[in-house]
Structures are given as structure tokens and as C-alpha cells.
PDB file of C-alpha atoms in Angstrom:
ATOM      1  CA  UNK A   1      16.155  24.002  30.974  1.00 56.00           C
ATOM      2  CA  UNK A   2      16.431  20.798  28.778  1.00 56.00           C
ATOM      3  CA  UNK A   3      12.212  21.095  27.435  1.00 64.00           C
ATOM      4  CA  UNK A   4       9.891  18.277  27.008  1.00 65.00           C
ATOM      5  CA  UNK A   5      10.902  15.952  24.276  1.00 61.00           C
ATOM      6  CA  UNK A   6       7.443  14.026  22.169  1.00 53.00           C
ATOM      7  CA  UNK A   7       7.825  11.513  20.537  1.00 55.00           C
ATOM      8  CA  UNK A   8       5.149  10.413  17.854  1.00 49.00           C
ATOM      9  CA  UNK A   9       5.785   6.571  17.030  1.00 50.00           C
ATOM     10  CA  UNK A  10       3.081   5.914  13.972  1.00 54.00           C
ATOM     11  CA  UNK A  11       1.166   2.073  14.717  1.00 58.00           C
ATOM     12  CA  UNK A  12      -0.881   1.337  11.746  1.00 57.00           C
ATOM     13  CA  UNK A  13      -3.129  -1.525  11.609  1.00 60.00           C
ATOM     14  CA  UNK A  14      -2.975  -3.756   8.882  1.00 61.00           C
ATOM     15  CA  UNK A  15      -6.241  -4.941   7.363  1.00 67.00           C
ATOM     16  CA  UNK A  16      -5.771  -7.997   5.704  1.00 72.00           C
ATOM     17  CA  UNK A  17      -9.205 -10.289   4.435  1.00 80.00           C
ATOM     18  CA  UNK A  18      -8.401 -13.332   4.712  1.00 80.00           C
ATOM     19  CA  UNK A  19     -11.491 -14.205   2.524  1.00 86.00           C
ATOM     20  CA  UNK A  20     -10.132 -13.248  -0.973  1.00 86.00           C
ATOM     21  CA  UNK A  21      -7.140 -14.788  -1.021  1.00 82.00           C
ATOM     22  CA  UNK A  22      -9.399 -18.123  -0.212  1.00 87.00           C
ATOM     23  CA  UNK A  23     -11.040 -17.020  -3.014  1.00 90.00           C
ATOM     24  CA  UNK A  24      -7.518 -16.702  -5.194  1.00 87.00           C
ATOM     25  CA  UNK A  25      -6.287 -20.172  -4.107  1.00 89.00           C
ATOM     26  CA  UNK A  26      -9.916 -21.508  -4.442  1.00 91.00           C
ATOM     27  CA  UNK A  27     -10.146 -20.512  -8.167  1.00 93.00           C
ATOM     28  CA  UNK A  28      -6.361 -20.304  -8.916  1.00 91.00           C
ATOM     29  CA  UNK A  29      -5.143 -23.504  -7.420  1.00 91.00           C
ATOM     30  CA  UNK A  30      -2.072 -23.377  -4.906  1.00 89.00           C
ATOM     31  CA  UNK A  31       0.819 -22.508  -7.317  1.00 91.00           C
ATOM     32  CA  UNK A  32      -1.488 -19.907  -9.884  1.00 92.00           C
ATOM     33  CA  UNK A  33      -2.756 -17.942  -6.589  1.00 89.00           C
ATOM     34  CA  UNK A  34       1.406 -17.900  -4.666  1.00 88.00           C
ATOM     35  CA  UNK A  35       1.865 -16.303  -8.138  1.00 91.00           C
ATOM     36  CA  UNK A  36      -1.054 -14.644  -8.695  1.00 90.00           C
ATOM     37  CA  UNK A  37       0.497 -13.280  -4.574  1.00 87.00           C
ATOM     38  CA  UNK A  38       4.411 -12.364  -5.644  1.00 88.00           C
ATOM     39  CA  UNK A  39       2.756 -10.776  -8.331  1.00 92.00           C
ATOM     40  CA  UNK A  40       1.043  -8.588  -6.682  1.00 91.00           C
ATOM     41  CA  UNK A  41       3.510  -8.102  -3.647  1.00 90.00           C
ATOM     42  CA  UNK A  42       6.270  -6.633  -5.735  1.00 92.00           C
ATOM     43  CA  UNK A  43       4.306  -4.768  -7.852  1.00 94.00           C
ATOM     44  CA  UNK A  44       2.938  -2.847  -4.844  1.00 94.00           C
ATOM     45  CA  UNK A  45       6.340  -2.641  -3.306  1.00 93.00           C
ATOM     46  CA  UNK A  46       7.321  -0.771  -6.979  1.00 95.00           C
ATOM     47  CA  UNK A  47       4.389   1.112  -7.294  1.00 96.00           C
ATOM     48  CA  UNK A  48       4.867   2.446  -3.524  1.00 96.00           C
ATOM     49  CA  UNK A  49       8.488   3.076  -3.780  1.00 95.00           C
ATOM     50  CA  UNK A  50       7.532   5.266  -6.988  1.00 97.00           C
ATOM     51  CA  UNK A  51       4.521   7.140  -5.384  1.00 97.00           C
ATOM     52  CA  UNK A  52       7.135   8.565  -2.967  1.00 96.00           C
ATOM     53  CA  UNK A  53       9.126   9.066  -5.714  1.00 97.00           C
ATOM     54  CA  UNK A  54       7.044  11.141  -7.500  1.00 98.00           C
ATOM     55  CA  UNK A  55       5.640  13.023  -4.777  1.00 97.00           C
ATOM     56  CA  UNK A  56       9.761  14.207  -4.357  1.00 96.00           C
ATOM     57  CA  UNK A  57       9.343  15.601  -6.990  1.00 97.00           C
ATOM     58  CA  UNK A  58       6.187  17.233  -7.005  1.00 96.00           C
ATOM     59  CA  UNK A  59       4.775  15.382 -10.007  1.00 98.00           C
ATOM     60  CA  UNK A  60       0.376  14.917  -9.229  1.00 97.00           C
ATOM     61  CA  UNK A  61      -0.756  14.442 -11.924  1.00 97.00           C
ATOM     62  CA  UNK A  62       1.399  10.712 -12.029  1.00 97.00           C
ATOM     63  CA  UNK A  63       1.394  10.404  -8.538  1.00 98.00           C
ATOM     64  CA  UNK A  64      -2.808   9.947  -8.600  1.00 98.00           C
ATOM     65  CA  UNK A  65      -1.977   7.158 -11.734  1.00 97.00           C
ATOM     66  CA  UNK A  66       0.302   5.063  -9.162  1.00 97.00           C
ATOM     67  CA  UNK A  67      -2.049   5.691  -6.203  1.00 97.00           C
ATOM     68  CA  UNK A  68      -4.866   4.200  -8.095  1.00 97.00           C
ATOM     69  CA  UNK A  69      -3.088   1.738  -9.489  1.00 96.00           C
ATOM     70  CA  UNK A  70      -2.563   0.376  -6.471  1.00 96.00           C
ATOM     71  CA  UNK A  71      -6.257  -0.010  -4.934  1.00 96.00           C
ATOM     72  CA  UNK A  72      -6.548  -2.283  -7.506  1.00 93.00           C
ATOM     73  CA  UNK A  73      -4.098  -4.630  -7.076  1.00 94.00           C
ATOM     74  CA  UNK A  74      -4.291  -4.750  -3.022  1.00 93.00           C
ATOM     75  CA  UNK A  75      -7.996  -5.184  -3.372  1.00 92.00           C
ATOM     76  CA  UNK A  76      -6.748  -8.030  -5.269  1.00 90.00           C
ATOM     77  CA  UNK A  77      -4.810  -9.632  -3.094  1.00 87.00           C
ATOM     78  CA  UNK A  78      -7.499  -8.634  -0.337  1.00 88.00           C
ATOM     79  CA  UNK A  79      -5.001  -5.405   1.688  1.00 88.00           C
ATOM     80  CA  UNK A  80      -8.097  -3.314   2.230  1.00 89.00           C
ATOM     81  CA  UNK A  81      -6.374  -0.591   4.561  1.00 90.00           C
ATOM     82  CA  UNK A  82      -4.176  -0.337   1.404  1.00 92.00           C
ATOM     83  CA  UNK A  83      -6.984  -0.150  -0.722  1.00 94.00           C
ATOM     84  CA  UNK A  84      -8.825   2.834   2.027  1.00 95.00           C
ATOM     85  CA  UNK A  85      -5.629   4.861   2.123  1.00 96.00           C
ATOM     86  CA  UNK A  86      -4.621   4.986  -1.518  1.00 97.00           C
ATOM     87  CA  UNK A  87      -7.733   6.035  -2.417  1.00 98.00           C
ATOM     88  CA  UNK A  88      -7.560   8.248   0.105  1.00 98.00           C
ATOM     89  CA  UNK A  89      -4.456   9.958  -1.108  1.00 98.00           C
ATOM     90  CA  UNK A  90      -6.633  10.484  -4.925  1.00 98.00           C
ATOM     91  CA  UNK A  91      -9.132  12.183  -2.668  1.00 98.00           C
ATOM     92  CA  UNK A  92      -6.972  14.881  -1.246  1.00 98.00           C
ATOM     93  CA  UNK A  93      -4.972  15.232  -5.135  1.00 98.00           C
ATOM     94  CA  UNK A  94      -8.809  15.502  -5.990  1.00 98.00           C
ATOM     95  CA  UNK A  95      -9.200  18.190  -3.239  1.00 98.00           C
ATOM     96  CA  UNK A  96      -6.282  19.976  -3.763  1.00 97.00           C
ATOM     97  CA  UNK A  97      -4.957  19.152  -0.300  1.00 97.00           C
ATOM     98  CA  UNK A  98      -0.616  19.050  -0.395  1.00 96.00           C
ATOM     99  CA  UNK A  99      -0.731  19.128   3.106  1.00 96.00           C
ATOM    100  CA  UNK A 100      -3.456  15.897   3.044  1.00 97.00           C
ATOM    101  CA  UNK A 101      -1.654  14.700   0.942  1.00 97.00           C
ATOM    102  CA  UNK A 102       1.696  14.458   2.481  1.00 96.00           C
ATOM    103  CA  UNK A 103      -0.229  12.916   5.601  1.00 96.00           C
ATOM    104  CA  UNK A 104      -2.072  10.010   3.385  1.00 97.00           C
ATOM    105  CA  UNK A 105       0.702   9.548   1.439  1.00 97.00           C
ATOM    106  CA  UNK A 106       2.782   8.893   4.230  1.00 96.00           C
ATOM    107  CA  UNK A 107       0.315   7.052   5.735  1.00 96.00           C
ATOM    108  CA  UNK A 108      -0.198   5.388   2.687  1.00 96.00           C
ATOM    109  CA  UNK A 109       3.433   4.008   3.327  1.00 94.00           C
ATOM    110  CA  UNK A 110       3.313   2.671   6.041  1.00 93.00           C
ATOM    111  CA  UNK A 111       1.078   0.339   5.735  1.00 91.00           C
ATOM    112  CA  UNK A 112       1.754  -0.540   2.624  1.00 90.00           C
ATOM    113  CA  UNK A 113       5.023  -2.205   3.966  1.00 88.00           C
ATOM    114  CA  UNK A 114       3.360  -3.101   7.030  1.00 85.00           C
ATOM    115  CA  UNK A 115       0.627  -4.776   4.773  1.00 81.00           C
ATOM    116  CA  UNK A 116       3.254  -6.838   2.916  1.00 82.00           C
ATOM    117  CA  UNK A 117       4.991  -8.701   5.630  1.00 80.00           C
ATOM    118  CA  UNK A 118       2.088  -9.060   7.087  1.00 73.00           C
ATOM    119  CA  UNK A 119       0.661 -10.752   3.837  1.00 70.00           C
ATOM    120  CA  UNK A 120       4.500 -11.983   2.847  1.00 67.00           C
ATOM    121  CA  UNK A 121       4.356 -13.669   7.190  1.00 68.00           C
ATOM    122  CA  UNK A 122       0.998 -15.239   6.927  1.00 64.00           C
ATOM    123  CA  UNK A 123       1.413 -17.339   3.926  1.00 57.00           C
ATOM    124  CA  UNK A 124       4.714 -18.059   3.686  1.00 55.00           C
ATOM    125  CA  UNK A 125       5.434 -17.229   0.542  1.00 47.00           C
ATOM    126  CA  UNK A 126       8.831 -18.262  -1.282  1.00 43.00           C
ATOM    127  CA  UNK A 127      10.076 -16.673  -5.023  1.00 39.00           C
TER     128      UNK A 127
END
């Protein structure tokens, strides 16, 4: 007899603050804003990967630093969901709750990847 198998699919909503992006474009102009957004996207992708590596190495102190850095960068370009989840990761680390750290970190990675794609697609950015 075959047991029922349940597959859980994680689907996270991505929240971008278009007002934040508009502010950047108004303040820096199109070229300057696209440069900031492109650099932020690149840095966020690198730091997300770095966070996962630190977690796998059980380097929680540096994981906290890296997650905190994601907050400021994602706020800068209006990635509100990503910023909030990065805060959740740091709070889980501060609470010394390894299960919560793992769960929120991998949620951060899922939302981060989707956020990066969404912001890239929204502005049809090219490097």
C-alpha cells in the first residue's frame, strides 16, 4: 500500500515599495538610480548566498552581521518583504532559536530570490 504523500510548496509574496524606487529616480536621475539599483541587486544576491554559506558553517555571529546588512540594502531599493524577513532572522539569532533561524533564513532566501527577479523585471534593468 502506498502512503499519501504531501508536497508543500512555498509561495511567498514579494513586496516592493514603488515609492522608494521613485524617490531614487527623482533624487539621482535615471542613470544614477539604475546604477544604485543594479549595485544593490548584485550585493543582495552575494549576501544571500553568503548568509546560506555562514548558516551551513554554523557561523551564527557572522550570519547575524550579514543578515543585518541585508536590511539596509533592501530598504534602500524598496524591498520591504526582504527587509522584514532579514529582521526576523536577526531576531531569531538573538533569541538563540536555531529552528527559527533556519526557517526564517530559508524564507529570506526564497523571498530574496523572488524580490531580486521582481525588481529586475519591473525596471527592465541592464548592466
